[in-house]
mmCIF file of C-alpha atoms in Angstrom:
data_model
loop_
_atom_site.group_PDB
_atom_site.id
_atom_site.type_symbol
_atom_site.label_atom_id
_atom_site.label_comp_id
_atom_site.label_asym_id
_atom_site.label_seq_id
_atom_site.Cartn_x
_atom_site.Cartn_y
_atom_site.Cartn_z
ATOM 1 C CA UNK A 1 90.784 96.678 102.415
ATOM 2 C CA UNK A 2 92.574 97.009 99.028
ATOM 3 C CA UNK A 3 96.709 95.808 98.031
ATOM 4 C CA UNK A 4 97.292 99.381 98.352
ATOM 5 C CA UNK A 5 96.696 100.157 101.996
ATOM 6 C CA UNK A 6 98.284 96.586 102.821
ATOM 7 C CA UNK A 7 101.210 98.027 101.197
ATOM 8 C CA UNK A 8 101.419 101.051 102.809
ATOM 9 C CA UNK A 9 100.729 99.412 106.201
ATOM 10 C CA UNK A 10 103.648 97.108 105.150
ATOM 11 C CA UNK A 11 106.209 100.200 104.697
ATOM 12 C CA UNK A 12 105.821 101.374 108.322
ATOM 13 C CA UNK A 13 106.093 98.206 110.041
ATOM 14 C CA UNK A 14 108.398 95.412 110.769
ATOM 15 C CA UNK A 15 107.717 92.211 108.626
ATOM 16 C CA UNK A 16 105.319 89.652 110.668
ATOM 17 C CA UNK A 17 106.766 86.411 110.730
ATOM 18 C CA UNK A 18 104.268 83.207 110.526
ATOM 19 C CA UNK A 19 104.975 79.871 111.255
ATOM 20 C CA UNK A 20 102.382 77.266 109.517
ATOM 21 C CA UNK A 21 101.220 74.017 111.628
ATOM 22 C CA UNK A 22 99.771 71.330 109.054
ATOM 23 C CA UNK A 23 100.830 71.238 105.584
ATOM 24 C CA UNK A 24 97.428 69.807 104.189
ATOM 25 C CA UNK A 25 95.083 72.908 103.881
ATOM 26 C CA UNK A 26 97.996 75.163 105.718
ATOM 27 C CA UNK A 27 100.110 75.048 102.394
ATOM 28 C CA UNK A 28 97.799 77.526 100.534
ATOM 29 C CA UNK A 29 97.579 80.096 103.990
ATOM 30 C CA UNK A 30 101.983 79.608 103.413
ATOM 31 C CA UNK A 31 101.655 80.843 100.016
ATOM 32 C CA UNK A 32 98.959 83.509 100.585
ATOM 33 C CA UNK A 33 101.598 84.908 103.154
ATOM 34 C CA UNK A 34 104.413 84.280 100.681
ATOM 35 C CA UNK A 35 102.571 86.494 98.467
ATOM 36 C CA UNK A 36 102.059 89.450 100.612
ATOM 37 C CA UNK A 37 104.048 92.140 101.644
ATOM 38 C CA UNK A 38 105.057 92.689 105.380
ATOM 39 C CA UNK A 39 104.703 89.200 106.128
ATOM 40 C CA UNK A 40 107.469 86.355 105.967
ATOM 41 C CA UNK A 41 106.940 82.485 106.285
ATOM 42 C CA UNK A 42 109.405 81.680 108.520
ATOM 43 C CA UNK A 43 109.114 78.356 109.904
ATOM 44 C CA UNK A 44 106.470 75.103 108.945
ATOM 45 C CA UNK A 45 105.338 71.777 111.151
ATOM 46 C CA UNK A 46 103.796 69.022 110.309
ATOM 47 C CA UNK A 47 103.728 65.587 111.829
ATOM 48 C CA UNK A 48 104.543 63.963 108.375
ATOM 49 C CA UNK A 49 108.204 64.577 108.403
ATOM 50 C CA UNK A 50 108.702 64.019 104.888
ATOM 51 C CA UNK A 51 105.810 66.128 104.113
ATOM 52 C CA UNK A 52 106.969 68.867 105.866
ATOM 53 C CA UNK A 53 110.717 68.361 103.706
ATOM 54 C CA UNK A 54 108.914 68.578 100.749
ATOM 55 C CA UNK A 55 106.790 71.735 101.179
ATOM 56 C CA UNK A 56 110.010 73.202 102.696
ATOM 57 C CA UNK A 57 111.912 72.818 99.170
ATOM 58 C CA UNK A 58 109.251 73.734 97.135
ATOM 59 C CA UNK A 59 108.101 76.937 99.155
ATOM 60 C CA UNK A 60 111.674 78.022 99.712
ATOM 61 C CA UNK A 61 111.109 77.783 103.598
ATOM 62 C CA UNK A 62 114.570 77.587 105.820
ATOM 63 C CA UNK A 63 113.076 76.533 108.804
ATOM 64 C CA UNK A 64 111.027 73.107 109.685
ATOM 65 C CA UNK A 65 109.996 72.947 113.452
ATOM 66 C CA UNK A 66 110.083 68.900 114.550
ATOM 67 C CA UNK A 67 107.590 69.861 117.198
ATOM 68 C CA UNK A 68 104.810 72.185 117.632
ATOM 69 C CA UNK A 69 106.526 73.187 121.145
ATOM 70 C CA UNK A 70 109.617 74.343 119.163
ATOM 71 C CA UNK A 71 107.241 76.717 116.877
ATOM 72 C CA UNK A 72 106.113 78.006 119.841
ATOM 73 C CA UNK A 73 109.063 78.640 121.765
ATOM 74 C CA UNK A 74 110.446 80.262 118.754
ATOM 75 C CA UNK A 75 110.603 83.953 120.137
ATOM 76 C CA UNK A 76 110.829 85.600 116.486
ATOM 77 C CA UNK A 77 107.554 84.061 115.321
ATOM 78 C CA UNK A 78 104.340 86.440 115.511
ATOM 79 C CA UNK A 79 101.724 84.824 114.386
ATOM 80 C CA UNK A 80 100.342 80.528 113.919
ATOM 81 C CA UNK A 81 98.531 79.422 111.095
ATOM 82 C CA UNK A 82 96.743 76.626 112.383
ATOM 83 C CA UNK A 83 95.619 73.975 110.055
ATOM 84 C CA UNK A 84 95.616 70.759 112.080
ATOM 85 C CA UNK A 85 92.460 68.125 112.002
ATOM 86 C CA UNK A 86 89.522 69.657 113.545
ATOM 87 C CA UNK A 87 89.563 68.638 117.042
ATOM 88 C CA UNK A 88 92.609 69.624 117.865
ATOM 89 C CA UNK A 89 91.969 73.441 116.387
ATOM 90 C CA UNK A 90 90.719 74.805 120.373
ATOM 91 C CA UNK A 91 93.965 73.147 121.360
ATOM 92 C CA UNK A 92 96.668 74.637 118.817
ATOM 93 C CA UNK A 93 94.713 77.977 119.201
ATOM 94 C CA UNK A 94 94.987 78.185 122.693
ATOM 95 C CA UNK A 95 98.297 76.850 122.626
ATOM 96 C CA UNK A 96 99.585 79.393 120.630
ATOM 97 C CA UNK A 97 98.007 82.555 122.516
ATOM 98 C CA UNK A 98 99.390 81.464 125.749
ATOM 99 C CA UNK A 99 102.587 81.373 123.806
ATOM 100 C CA UNK A 100 102.005 85.080 123.158
ATOM 101 C CA UNK A 101 101.113 84.502 119.548
ATOM 102 C CA UNK A 102 98.729 86.001 117.043
ATOM 103 C CA UNK A 103 96.124 82.993 115.426
ATOM 104 C CA UNK A 104 94.707 82.397 112.025
ATOM 105 C CA UNK A 105 93.076 79.073 112.625
ATOM 106 C CA UNK A 106 91.202 77.175 109.928
ATOM 107 C CA UNK A 107 87.892 76.192 110.733
ATOM 108 C CA UNK A 108 86.348 75.074 113.150
ATOM 109 C CA UNK A 109 87.425 77.402 115.528
ATOM 110 C CA UNK A 110 87.047 74.780 118.193
ATOM 111 C CA UNK A 111 85.108 71.763 119.101
ATOM 112 C CA UNK A 112 83.613 72.871 122.340
ATOM 113 C CA UNK A 113 82.135 75.954 123.776
ATOM 114 C CA UNK A 114 85.045 75.650 126.700
ATOM 115 C CA UNK A 115 87.491 75.953 123.727
ATOM 116 C CA UNK A 116 85.759 79.079 122.197
ATOM 117 C CA UNK A 117 85.727 81.187 125.569
ATOM 118 C CA UNK A 118 88.874 80.226 126.371
ATOM 119 C CA UNK A 119 90.245 81.697 123.206
ATOM 120 C CA UNK A 120 88.469 84.888 123.639
ATOM 121 C CA UNK A 121 89.760 85.097 127.388
ATOM 122 C CA UNK A 122 93.524 84.946 125.943
ATOM 123 C CA UNK A 123 93.054 87.323 123.401
ATOM 124 C CA UNK A 124 91.409 89.845 125.750
ATOM 125 C CA UNK A 125 93.840 89.584 128.049
ATOM 126 C CA UNK A 126 96.989 89.657 126.084
ATOM 127 C CA UNK A 127 95.972 91.772 123.236
ATOM 128 C CA UNK A 128 96.528 89.554 120.863
ATOM 129 C CA UNK A 129 94.443 88.955 117.292
ATOM 130 C CA UNK A 130 92.696 85.844 116.692
ATOM 131 C CA UNK A 131 90.617 85.092 113.160
ATOM 132 C CA UNK A 132 88.986 82.311 112.076
ATOM 133 C CA UNK A 133 89.661 81.169 108.474
ATOM 134 C CA UNK A 134 86.440 81.170 106.625
ATOM 135 C CA UNK A 135 87.558 82.182 103.148
ATOM 136 C CA UNK A 136 83.938 81.741 101.680
ATOM 137 C CA UNK A 137 83.577 85.009 103.451
ATOM 138 C CA UNK A 138 86.107 86.778 100.543
ATOM 139 C CA UNK A 139 84.319 85.208 97.835
ATOM 140 C CA UNK A 140 83.663 87.719 94.901
ATOM 141 C CA UNK A 141 80.069 86.382 94.288
ATOM 142 C CA UNK A 142 78.949 87.032 97.878
ATOM 143 C CA UNK A 143 80.696 90.063 98.891
ATOM 144 C CA UNK A 144 78.778 92.808 96.688
ATOM 145 C CA UNK A 145 75.356 90.859 98.064
ATOM 146 C CA UNK A 146 76.465 91.311 101.873
ATOM 147 C CA UNK A 147 76.744 94.775 101.187
ATOM 148 C CA UNK A 148 73.048 94.874 99.296
ATOM 149 C CA UNK A 149 71.533 93.471 102.180
ATOM 150 C CA UNK A 150 73.407 95.609 104.640
ATOM 151 C CA UNK A 151 72.273 98.725 102.940
ATOM 152 C CA UNK A 152 68.709 97.556 103.096
ATOM 153 C CA UNK A 153 68.075 96.462 99.494
ATOM 154 C CA UNK A 154 66.358 93.188 100.631
ATOM 155 C CA UNK A 155 64.189 95.008 103.478
ATOM 156 C CA UNK A 156 63.653 93.468 107.086
ATOM 157 C CA UNK A 157 65.262 89.741 106.483
ATOM 158 C CA UNK A 158 63.020 87.112 107.886
ATOM 159 C CA UNK A 159 64.898 84.019 106.414
ATOM 160 C CA UNK A 160 67.777 82.405 104.933
ATOM 161 C CA UNK A 161 69.139 79.029 103.756
ATOM 162 C CA UNK A 162 72.951 77.757 103.749
ATOM 163 C CA UNK A 163 74.256 74.308 102.386
ATOM 164 C CA UNK A 164 77.633 72.902 102.624
ATOM 165 C CA UNK A 165 77.270 69.556 99.911
ATOM 166 C CA UNK A 166 80.310 67.368 99.471
ATOM 167 C CA UNK A 167 80.858 63.784 98.857
ATOM 168 C CA UNK A 168 83.125 62.046 101.436
ATOM 169 C CA UNK A 169 84.247 60.298 98.290
ATOM 170 C CA UNK A 170 86.202 63.099 97.249
ATOM 171 C CA UNK A 171 88.117 63.499 100.364
ATOM 172 C CA UNK A 172 88.841 59.989 101.799
ATOM 173 C CA UNK A 173 88.569 57.649 98.587
ATOM 174 C CA UNK A 174 92.680 57.193 98.494
ATOM 175 C CA UNK A 175 93.172 57.451 102.450
ATOM 176 C CA UNK A 176 93.886 54.736 104.990
ATOM 177 C CA UNK A 177 91.265 54.036 107.191
ATOM 178 C CA UNK A 178 92.661 55.396 110.299
ATOM 179 C CA UNK A 179 92.779 59.231 108.448
ATOM 180 C CA UNK A 180 91.316 61.569 110.825
ATOM 181 C CA UNK A 181 88.077 62.862 108.980
ATOM 182 C CA UNK A 182 86.936 58.964 109.139
ATOM 183 C CA UNK A 183 88.592 57.852 112.218
ATOM 184 C CA UNK A 184 85.830 55.977 114.745
ATOM 185 C CA UNK A 185 87.228 58.287 117.422
ATOM 186 C CA UNK A 186 87.803 61.768 116.119
ATOM 187 C CA UNK A 187 85.512 61.737 112.490
ATOM 188 C CA UNK A 188 84.929 64.831 111.152
ATOM 189 C CA UNK A 189 81.557 66.150 112.057
ATOM 190 C CA UNK A 190 79.234 67.768 109.756
ATOM 191 C CA UNK A 191 78.207 71.213 111.232
ATOM 192 C CA UNK A 192 81.795 71.819 112.550
ATOM 193 C CA UNK A 193 83.707 70.168 109.084
ATOM 194 C CA UNK A 194 82.241 71.973 106.513
ATOM 195 C CA UNK A 195 79.575 73.487 108.406
ATOM 196 C CA UNK A 196 80.931 76.741 109.598
ATOM 197 C CA UNK A 197 81.056 77.941 105.818
ATOM 198 C CA UNK A 198 77.581 77.394 105.512
ATOM 199 C CA UNK A 199 76.692 78.815 109.222
ATOM 200 C CA UNK A 200 79.440 81.505 109.364
ATOM 201 C CA UNK A 201 78.636 82.800 106.024
ATOM 202 C CA UNK A 202 74.651 82.940 106.321
ATOM 203 C CA UNK A 203 74.826 84.867 109.798
ATOM 204 C CA UNK A 204 77.236 87.162 107.637
ATOM 205 C CA UNK A 205 74.965 87.596 105.164
ATOM 206 C CA UNK A 206 72.008 88.021 107.397
ATOM 207 C CA UNK A 207 73.901 90.456 109.681
ATOM 208 C CA UNK A 208 72.598 88.336 112.643
ATOM 209 C CA UNK A 209 73.509 86.188 115.478
ATOM 210 C CA UNK A 210 71.838 82.564 116.191
ATOM 211 C CA UNK A 211 70.201 82.013 119.493
ATOM 212 C CA UNK A 212 68.697 78.852 119.522
ATOM 213 C CA UNK A 213 69.044 75.512 117.394
ATOM 214 C CA UNK A 214 67.169 72.448 116.810
ATOM 215 C CA UNK A 215 68.774 69.690 114.266
ATOM 216 C CA UNK A 216 68.370 66.466 113.262
ATOM 217 C CA UNK A 217 70.901 63.809 111.785
ATOM 218 C CA UNK A 218 70.174 61.472 108.618
ATOM 219 C CA UNK A 219 69.870 57.914 110.397
ATOM 220 C CA UNK A 220 71.228 55.934 107.385
ATOM 221 C CA UNK A 221 75.246 55.463 107.935
ATOM 222 C CA UNK A 222 77.804 56.083 105.568
ATOM 223 C CA UNK A 223 79.880 53.443 104.626
ATOM 224 C CA UNK A 224 82.549 55.146 106.797
ATOM 225 C CA UNK A 225 80.457 54.677 109.998
ATOM 226 C CA UNK A 226 79.953 58.341 110.261
ATOM 227 C CA UNK A 227 77.323 60.550 110.472
ATOM 228 C CA UNK A 228 76.970 61.995 106.866
ATOM 229 C CA UNK A 229 73.879 64.641 106.712
ATOM 230 C CA UNK A 230 72.654 66.979 109.427
ATOM 231 C CA UNK A 231 69.751 69.543 109.065
ATOM 232 C CA UNK A 232 69.327 72.537 111.594
ATOM 233 C CA UNK A 233 67.165 75.088 112.259
ATOM 234 C CA UNK A 234 68.394 78.488 113.930
ATOM 235 C CA UNK A 235 66.429 81.303 115.740
ATOM 236 C CA UNK A 236 68.270 84.437 115.002
ATOM 237 C CA UNK A 237 68.551 87.216 117.036
ATOM 238 C CA UNK A 238 65.945 89.659 114.963
ATOM 239 C CA UNK A 239 63.216 87.013 115.026
ATOM 240 C CA UNK A 240 64.205 85.441 111.986
ATOM 241 C CA UNK A 241 64.752 81.802 111.106
ATOM 242 C CA UNK A 242 67.297 79.742 109.209
ATOM 243 C CA UNK A 243 68.304 76.686 107.526
ATOM 244 C CA UNK A 244 71.658 75.066 107.544
ATOM 245 C CA UNK A 245 72.132 71.623 105.650
ATOM 246 C CA UNK A 246 75.352 69.721 105.780
ATOM 247 C CA UNK A 247 76.156 66.698 104.100
ATOM 248 C CA UNK A 248 79.010 64.432 103.100
ATOM 249 C CA UNK A 249 76.821 61.785 101.615
ATOM 250 C CA UNK A 250 75.006 63.459 98.835
ATOM 251 C CA UNK A 251 76.285 62.045 95.311
ATOM 252 C CA UNK A 252 76.404 65.548 93.864
ATOM 253 C CA UNK A 253 79.008 67.398 93.035
ATOM 254 C CA UNK A 254 80.688 70.298 96.069
ATOM 255 C CA UNK A 255 78.125 73.013 96.224
ATOM 256 C CA UNK A 256 77.820 75.893 98.774
ATOM 257 C CA UNK A 257 74.828 77.523 98.405
ATOM 258 C CA UNK A 258 72.923 80.555 100.260
ATOM 259 C CA UNK A 259 70.039 82.281 99.661
ATOM 260 C CA UNK A 260 68.479 85.284 102.189
ATOM 261 C CA UNK A 261 64.925 86.870 101.647
ATOM 262 C CA UNK A 262 63.524 89.789 103.225
ATOM 263 C CA UNK A 263 60.370 91.845 103.103
ATOM 264 C CA UNK A 264 61.803 93.866 99.621
ATOM 265 C CA UNK A 265 63.776 91.459 97.736
ATOM 266 C CA UNK A 266 65.378 87.979 97.771
ATOM 267 C CA UNK A 267 68.701 86.328 96.956
ATOM 268 C CA UNK A 268 69.257 83.111 95.889
ATOM 269 C CA UNK A 269 72.655 81.118 94.452
ATOM 270 C CA UNK A 270 72.829 78.777 91.640
ATOM 271 C CA UNK A 271 73.504 75.259 93.150
ATOM 272 C CA UNK A 272 75.048 74.406 89.582
ATOM 273 C CA UNK A 273 78.443 76.316 90.975
ATOM 274 C CA UNK A 274 81.352 75.107 88.702
ATOM 275 C CA UNK A 275 84.838 75.427 89.713
ATOM 276 C CA UNK A 276 86.723 78.236 91.295
ATOM 277 C CA UNK A 277 87.629 79.951 88.154
ATOM 278 C CA UNK A 278 84.734 79.561 86.466
ATOM 279 C CA UNK A 279 81.855 82.158 86.467
ATOM 280 C CA UNK A 280 78.518 81.155 88.649
ATOM 281 C CA UNK A 281 74.925 82.895 88.732
ATOM 282 C CA UNK A 282 73.314 84.625 91.568
ATOM 283 C CA UNK A 283 69.879 85.485 91.456
ATOM 284 C CA UNK A 284 67.712 88.395 92.590
ATOM 285 C CA UNK A 285 64.384 89.719 92.928
ATOM 286 C CA UNK A 286 63.137 93.311 93.887
ATOM 287 C CA UNK A 287 60.140 94.488 94.412
ATOM 288 C CA UNK A 288 61.012 97.855 92.728
ATOM 289 C CA UNK A 289 61.706 95.892 89.513
ATOM 290 C CA UNK A 290 58.130 96.370 88.097
ATOM 291 C CA UNK A 291 56.128 93.735 86.260
ATOM 292 C CA UNK A 292 59.284 90.783 87.090
ATOM 293 C CA UNK A 293 58.196 87.686 87.225
ATOM 294 C CA UNK A 294 61.171 85.683 87.430
ATOM 295 C CA UNK A 295 64.095 86.021 88.905
ATOM 296 C CA UNK A 296 66.984 88.037 87.527
ATOM 297 C CA UNK A 297 70.394 85.916 86.735
ATOM 298 C CA UNK A 298 73.613 87.828 87.260
ATOM 299 C CA UNK A 299 76.728 85.955 85.942
ATOM 300 C CA UNK A 300 79.661 86.732 88.685
ATOM 301 C CA UNK A 301 83.196 84.714 89.089
ATOM 302 C CA UNK A 302 82.656 82.350 91.455
ATOM 303 C CA UNK A 303 85.139 81.888 94.268
ATOM 304 C CA UNK A 304 88.241 83.748 92.902
ATOM 305 C CA UNK A 305 88.203 87.347 93.928
ATOM 306 C CA UNK A 306 89.517 89.535 90.780
ATOM 307 C CA UNK A 307 90.042 92.559 93.224
ATOM 308 C CA UNK A 308 93.870 90.612 93.730
ATOM 309 C CA UNK A 309 95.711 89.859 90.838
ATOM 310 C CA UNK A 310 95.875 85.960 90.534
ATOM 311 C CA UNK A 311 99.435 85.085 90.210
ATOM 312 C CA UNK A 312 99.427 81.631 91.666
ATOM 313 C CA UNK A 313 96.544 78.805 92.285
ATOM 314 C CA UNK A 314 95.374 78.275 95.764
ATOM 315 C CA UNK A 315 93.372 76.130 97.559
ATOM 316 C CA UNK A 316 90.246 78.544 97.474
ATOM 317 C CA UNK A 317 91.054 80.741 94.397
ATOM 318 C CA UNK A 318 92.284 84.205 95.752
ATOM 319 C CA UNK A 319 90.503 84.033 98.934
ATOM 320 C CA UNK A 320 93.376 83.249 101.151
ATOM 321 C CA UNK A 321 95.473 85.853 99.979
ATOM 322 C CA UNK A 322 92.787 88.766 100.601
ATOM 323 C CA UNK A 323 92.160 86.902 104.133
ATOM 324 C CA UNK A 324 95.539 86.922 105.162
ATOM 325 C CA UNK A 325 96.159 90.434 104.264
ATOM 326 C CA UNK A 326 93.160 91.556 105.866
ATOM 327 C CA UNK A 327 94.285 89.856 109.306
ATOM 328 C CA UNK A 328 98.104 91.403 108.668
ATOM 329 C CA UNK A 329 96.021 94.873 108.561
ATOM 330 C CA UNK A 330 94.269 93.949 111.901
ATOM 331 C CA UNK A 331 97.077 93.121 113.414
ATOM 332 C CA UNK A 332 99.380 96.119 112.605
ATOM 333 C CA UNK A 333 96.544 98.443 112.688
ATOM 334 C CA UNK A 334 95.357 96.843 116.118
ATOM 335 C CA UNK A 335 91.947 96.621 114.926
ATOM 336 C CA UNK A 336 89.402 94.030 115.152
ATOM 337 C CA UNK A 337 89.696 90.789 112.659
ATOM 338 C CA UNK A 338 87.194 90.461 110.283
ATOM 339 C CA UNK A 339 86.212 87.147 111.810
ATOM 340 C CA UNK A 340 87.627 87.481 115.046
ATOM 341 C CA UNK A 341 87.197 85.625 118.332
ATOM 342 C CA UNK A 342 83.413 86.681 119.406
ATOM 343 C CA UNK A 343 82.462 86.776 115.762
ATOM 344 C CA UNK A 344 83.895 82.971 115.232
ATOM 345 C CA UNK A 345 82.617 81.537 118.555
ATOM 346 C CA UNK A 346 78.921 82.609 117.833
ATOM 347 C CA UNK A 347 79.389 80.878 114.567
ATOM 348 C CA UNK A 348 81.096 78.032 116.087
ATOM 349 C CA UNK A 349 78.399 77.728 118.865
ATOM 350 C CA UNK A 350 75.604 77.858 116.979
ATOM 351 C CA UNK A 351 76.943 74.098 115.435
ATOM 352 C CA UNK A 352 78.245 73.148 118.636
ATOM 353 C CA UNK A 353 74.635 73.573 120.042
ATOM 354 C CA UNK A 354 72.739 72.131 117.131
ATOM 355 C CA UNK A 355 75.203 69.004 117.228
ATOM 356 C CA UNK A 356 74.260 68.961 120.870
ATOM 357 C CA UNK A 357 70.438 68.767 119.932
ATOM 358 C CA UNK A 358 70.877 66.511 117.041
ATOM 359 C CA UNK A 359 72.272 64.062 119.093
ATOM 360 C CA UNK A 360 69.831 64.217 121.942
ATOM 361 C CA UNK A 361 66.764 63.700 119.506
ATOM 362 C CA UNK A 362 66.118 67.151 118.126
ATOM 363 C CA UNK A 363 64.923 69.478 120.869
ATOM 364 C CA UNK A 364 66.024 73.307 120.872
ATOM 365 C CA UNK A 365 69.327 74.211 122.676
ATOM 366 C CA UNK A 366 70.153 77.792 123.551
ATOM 367 C CA UNK A 367 73.162 79.104 121.943
ATOM 368 C CA UNK A 368 75.529 81.462 124.131
ATOM 369 C CA UNK A 369 76.032 84.777 122.923
ATOM 370 C CA UNK A 370 79.690 85.512 124.130
ATOM 371 C CA UNK A 371 79.184 89.054 125.138
#
């Protein structure tokens, strides 16, 4: 959707009041909703009271809820943004849906299949909207590629790859040893940490569901005593194969890599991607390019989407803005969100089942369909 359609929606419907839970990544979502007509950030909550006070002052939010329960009990709040540590997403989303609130959740949707099923059940029963926040689907450098693949420009898709490569040093170097990402009781996993960016985006590009997983962990320990690299192979619903690698241990710049191969052509991202506001390179090859001997490079904007005017720096360029805009439209128009509960569950279940495979030595694990 574009800005004009969002403005039209907002003019005809009451303002949606948003509560933001968790003010790390949550700040990007907070600012995104503040920049859109039809929404207002009514309240924020974080267990770090000093952080909540600073964010309230910086972003001009009047209400700071002392607890999540207090936010849920506020009848004026329509939508909760869940931006807490990974292992709490499912629990916090379920609590919001049980309280009658719509939910936009950071990845992962949840960390258990039971939580995924419960979220689907609640949205079905109460007519509420749920969206999993994989901002990468809104990247300008990938959206046109996805449209080309849907039109059949690459022919029948038979293989794809996704990679999330990010050294944990950049994330936790200045964190205390009990930070949730490296806490021995709740460490961030590979395939459910950054992995959903790779898994969900690859599924979306290929236009498939993953039906079976098999995976292996690298056995060398990280200095935080956590699993740092996992490689998963997926069987897809159309008979295709896919590979996803997620690593927090590679000594290299941050990278989200994708490739898709079909009977009529191929697409590959560069692994040298640069920052959010820089240009990047996509590579294409097609059997209709007569005499072509090399992949054709196409220079496009990286993570910032120029479809929306870039007014403020956010965590992933303008992608949170477009994601929030689309979710507002889904609520107002009573439409299925772009990454609704079933789509989210299919991606997260692929990660959960792949982790189960890796934990048990690499055997195949069937992935539920959530029909």
